[in-house]
PDB file of C-alpha atoms and ligand atoms in Angstrom:
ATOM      1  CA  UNK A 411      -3.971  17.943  -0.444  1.00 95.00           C
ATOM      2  CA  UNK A 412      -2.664  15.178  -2.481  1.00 98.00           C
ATOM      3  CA  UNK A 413      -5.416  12.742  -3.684  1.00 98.00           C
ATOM      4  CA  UNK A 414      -4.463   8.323  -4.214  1.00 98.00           C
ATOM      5  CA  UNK A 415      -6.512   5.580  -5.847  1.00 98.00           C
ATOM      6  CA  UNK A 416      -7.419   2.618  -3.896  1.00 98.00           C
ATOM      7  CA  UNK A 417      -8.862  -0.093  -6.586  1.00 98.00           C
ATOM      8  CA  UNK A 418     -10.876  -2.868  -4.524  1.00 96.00           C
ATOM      9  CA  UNK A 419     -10.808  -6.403  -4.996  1.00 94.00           C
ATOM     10  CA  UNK A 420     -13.738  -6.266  -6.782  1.00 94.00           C
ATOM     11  CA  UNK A 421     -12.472  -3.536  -8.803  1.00 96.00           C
ATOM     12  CA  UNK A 422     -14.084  -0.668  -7.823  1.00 97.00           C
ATOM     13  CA  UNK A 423     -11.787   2.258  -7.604  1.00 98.00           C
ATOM     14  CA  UNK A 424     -11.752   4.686  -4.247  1.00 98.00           C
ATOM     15  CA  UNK A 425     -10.294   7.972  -4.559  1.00 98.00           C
ATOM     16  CA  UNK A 426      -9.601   9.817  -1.886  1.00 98.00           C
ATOM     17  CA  UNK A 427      -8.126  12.702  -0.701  1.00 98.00           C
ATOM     18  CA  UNK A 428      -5.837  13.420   2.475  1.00 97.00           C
ATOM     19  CA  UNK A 429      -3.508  15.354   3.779  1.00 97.00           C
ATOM     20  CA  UNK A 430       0.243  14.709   3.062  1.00 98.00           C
ATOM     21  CA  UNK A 431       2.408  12.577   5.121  1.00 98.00           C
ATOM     22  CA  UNK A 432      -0.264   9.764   6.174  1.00 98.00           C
ATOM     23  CA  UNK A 433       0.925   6.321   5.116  1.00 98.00           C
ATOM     24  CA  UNK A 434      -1.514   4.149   2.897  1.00 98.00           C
ATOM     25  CA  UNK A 435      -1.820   1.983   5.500  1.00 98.00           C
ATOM     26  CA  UNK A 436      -3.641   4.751   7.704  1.00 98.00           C
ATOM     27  CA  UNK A 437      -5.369   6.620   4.791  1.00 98.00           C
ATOM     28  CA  UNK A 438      -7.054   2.882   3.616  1.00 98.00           C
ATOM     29  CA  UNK A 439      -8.431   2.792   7.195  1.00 97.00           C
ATOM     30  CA  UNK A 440      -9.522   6.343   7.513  1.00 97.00           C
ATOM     31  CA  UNK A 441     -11.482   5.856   4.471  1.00 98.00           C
ATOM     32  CA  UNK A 442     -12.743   1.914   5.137  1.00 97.00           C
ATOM     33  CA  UNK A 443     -10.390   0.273   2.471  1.00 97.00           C
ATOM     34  CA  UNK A 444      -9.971  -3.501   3.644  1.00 94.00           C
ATOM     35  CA  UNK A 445      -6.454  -3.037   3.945  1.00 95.00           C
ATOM     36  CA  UNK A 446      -5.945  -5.190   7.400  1.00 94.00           C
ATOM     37  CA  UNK A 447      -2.334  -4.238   8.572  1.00 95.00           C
ATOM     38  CA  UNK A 448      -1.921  -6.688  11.032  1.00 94.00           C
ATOM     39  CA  UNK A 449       0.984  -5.668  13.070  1.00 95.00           C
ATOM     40  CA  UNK A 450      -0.020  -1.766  12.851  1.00 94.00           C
ATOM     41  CA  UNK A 451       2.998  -0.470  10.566  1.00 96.00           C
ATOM     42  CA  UNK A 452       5.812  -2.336  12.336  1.00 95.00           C
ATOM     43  CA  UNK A 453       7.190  -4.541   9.345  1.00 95.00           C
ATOM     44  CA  UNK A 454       6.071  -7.387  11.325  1.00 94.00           C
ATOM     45  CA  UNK A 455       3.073  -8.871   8.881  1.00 92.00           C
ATOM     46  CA  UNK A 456       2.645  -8.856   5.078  1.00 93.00           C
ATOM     47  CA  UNK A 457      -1.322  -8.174   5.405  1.00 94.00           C
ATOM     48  CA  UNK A 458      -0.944  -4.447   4.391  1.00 96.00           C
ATOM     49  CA  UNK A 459       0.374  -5.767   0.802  1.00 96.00           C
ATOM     50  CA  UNK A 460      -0.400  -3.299  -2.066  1.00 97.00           C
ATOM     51  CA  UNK A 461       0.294  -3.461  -5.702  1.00 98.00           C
ATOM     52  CA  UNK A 462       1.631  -0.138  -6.928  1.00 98.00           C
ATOM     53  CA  UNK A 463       0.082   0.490 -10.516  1.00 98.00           C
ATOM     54  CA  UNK A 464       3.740   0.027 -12.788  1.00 98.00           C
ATOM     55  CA  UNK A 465       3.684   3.826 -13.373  1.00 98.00           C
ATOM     56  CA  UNK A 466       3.510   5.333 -10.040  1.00 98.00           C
ATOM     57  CA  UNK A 467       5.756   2.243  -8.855  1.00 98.00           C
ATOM     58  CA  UNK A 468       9.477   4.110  -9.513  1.00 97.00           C
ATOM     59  CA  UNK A 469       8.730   6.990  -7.936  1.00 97.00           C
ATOM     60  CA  UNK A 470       8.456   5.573  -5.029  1.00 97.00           C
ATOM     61  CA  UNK A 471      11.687   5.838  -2.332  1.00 94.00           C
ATOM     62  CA  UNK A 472      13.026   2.351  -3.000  1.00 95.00           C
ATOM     63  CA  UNK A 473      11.810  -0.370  -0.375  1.00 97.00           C
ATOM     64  CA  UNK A 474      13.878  -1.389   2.723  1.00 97.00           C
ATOM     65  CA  UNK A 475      15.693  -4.715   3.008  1.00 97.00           C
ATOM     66  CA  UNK A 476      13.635  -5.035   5.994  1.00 96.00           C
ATOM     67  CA  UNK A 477      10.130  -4.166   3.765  1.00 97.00           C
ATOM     68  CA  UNK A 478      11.691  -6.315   1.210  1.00 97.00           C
ATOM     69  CA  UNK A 479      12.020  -9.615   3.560  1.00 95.00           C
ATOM     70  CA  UNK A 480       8.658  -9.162   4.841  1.00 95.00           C
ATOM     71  CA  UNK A 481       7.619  -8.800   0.946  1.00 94.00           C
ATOM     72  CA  UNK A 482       8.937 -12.216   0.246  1.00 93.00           C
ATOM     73  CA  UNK A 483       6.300 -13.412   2.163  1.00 91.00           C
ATOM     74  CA  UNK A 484       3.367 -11.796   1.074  1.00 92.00           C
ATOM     75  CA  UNK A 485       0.354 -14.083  -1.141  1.00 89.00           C
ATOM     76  CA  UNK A 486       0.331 -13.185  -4.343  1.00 92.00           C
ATOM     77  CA  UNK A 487       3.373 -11.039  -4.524  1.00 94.00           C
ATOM     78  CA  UNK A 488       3.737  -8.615  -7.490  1.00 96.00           C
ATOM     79  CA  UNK A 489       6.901  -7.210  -9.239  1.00 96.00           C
ATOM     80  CA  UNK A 490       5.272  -3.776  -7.748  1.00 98.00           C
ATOM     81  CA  UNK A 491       4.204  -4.521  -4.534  1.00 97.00           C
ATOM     82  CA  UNK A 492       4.784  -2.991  -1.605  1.00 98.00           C
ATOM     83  CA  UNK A 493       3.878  -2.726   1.607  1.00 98.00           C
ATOM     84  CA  UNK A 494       1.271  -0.046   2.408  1.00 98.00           C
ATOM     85  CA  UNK A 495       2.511   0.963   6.011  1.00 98.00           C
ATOM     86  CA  UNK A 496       5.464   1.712   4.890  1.00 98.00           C
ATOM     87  CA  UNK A 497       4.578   4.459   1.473  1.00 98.00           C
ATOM     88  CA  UNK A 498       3.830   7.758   3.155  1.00 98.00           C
ATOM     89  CA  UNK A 499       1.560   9.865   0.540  1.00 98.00           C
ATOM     90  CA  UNK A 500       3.426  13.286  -0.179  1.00 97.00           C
ATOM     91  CA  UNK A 501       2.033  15.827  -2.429  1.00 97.00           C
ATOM     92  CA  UNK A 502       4.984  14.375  -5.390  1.00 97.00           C
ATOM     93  CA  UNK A 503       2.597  11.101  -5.219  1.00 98.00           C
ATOM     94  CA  UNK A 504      -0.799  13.320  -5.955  1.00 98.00           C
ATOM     95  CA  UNK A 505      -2.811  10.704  -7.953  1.00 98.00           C
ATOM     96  CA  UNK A 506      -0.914   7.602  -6.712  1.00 98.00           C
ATOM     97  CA  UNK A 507      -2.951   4.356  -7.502  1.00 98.00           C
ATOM     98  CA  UNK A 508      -2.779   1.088  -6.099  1.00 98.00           C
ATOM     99  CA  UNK A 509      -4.350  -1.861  -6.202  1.00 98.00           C
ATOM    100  CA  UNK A 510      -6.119  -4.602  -3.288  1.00 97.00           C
ATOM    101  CA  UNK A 511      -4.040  -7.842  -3.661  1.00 95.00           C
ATOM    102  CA  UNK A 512      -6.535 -11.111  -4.095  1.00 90.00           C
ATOM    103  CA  UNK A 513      -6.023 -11.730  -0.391  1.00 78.00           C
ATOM    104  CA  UNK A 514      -2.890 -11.807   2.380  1.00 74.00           C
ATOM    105  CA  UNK A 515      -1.325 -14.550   4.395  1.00 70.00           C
ATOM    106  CA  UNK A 516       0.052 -12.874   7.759  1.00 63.00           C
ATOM    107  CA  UNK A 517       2.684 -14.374   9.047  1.00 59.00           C
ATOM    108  CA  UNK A 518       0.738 -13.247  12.517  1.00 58.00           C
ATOM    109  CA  UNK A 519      -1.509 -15.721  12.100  1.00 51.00           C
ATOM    110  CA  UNK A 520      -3.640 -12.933  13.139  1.00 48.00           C
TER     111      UNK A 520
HETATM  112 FE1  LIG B1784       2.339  -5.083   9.136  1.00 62.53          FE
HETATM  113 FE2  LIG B1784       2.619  -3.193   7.273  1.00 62.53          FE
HETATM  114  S1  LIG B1784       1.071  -3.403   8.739  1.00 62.53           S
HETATM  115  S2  LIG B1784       3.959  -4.806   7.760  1.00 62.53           S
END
């Protein structure tokens, strides 16, 4: 099973380990990681915003225009972030880290 790094607002880093094909969105709340994700997954917030660590971030499957729009609007927006709903851990991302952003603005209001 691959394994990820979640590294909390506060810094403290979360690894965890998970079967492949989850997206981070539902392996941060399987494990308690105060990833919010708003709209559940359907590109329709910004609140599951992640910062990729600038390693891991190319091997990635490049982000939709639709992920990218929905990007724009994200707080605090990082050349590497992405949304977390829509990166689906694979075994190829075994030891993926990311990062909490400071905080998220959904566009929800939620
Ligand atoms: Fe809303 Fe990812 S959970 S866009």
């Amino acid at each position: 099973m691959p394994k990820m790094t979640f590294i909390e607002r506060d810094g403290t880093r979360r690894e965890v380990e998970v079967a492949a094909g989850y997206s981070l969105l539902e392996i941060a709340h399987k494990f308690g990681i105060d990833i919010e994700g708003a709209c559940e997954g359907s590109l329709a917030c910004s609140t599951c915003h992640v910062i990729v660590d600038p390693e891991w971030y190319p091997k990635l499957r490049k982000p939709t225009e639709d992920e990218e729009d929905m990007l724009d609007l994200a707080y605090a927006l990082t050349k590497t972030s992405r949304l977390g709903c829509q990166i689906v851990l694979t075994d190829e991302l075994d030891g993926l880290v990311v990062k909490l952003p400071p905080g998220t603005r959904s566009v929800l209001g939620l």
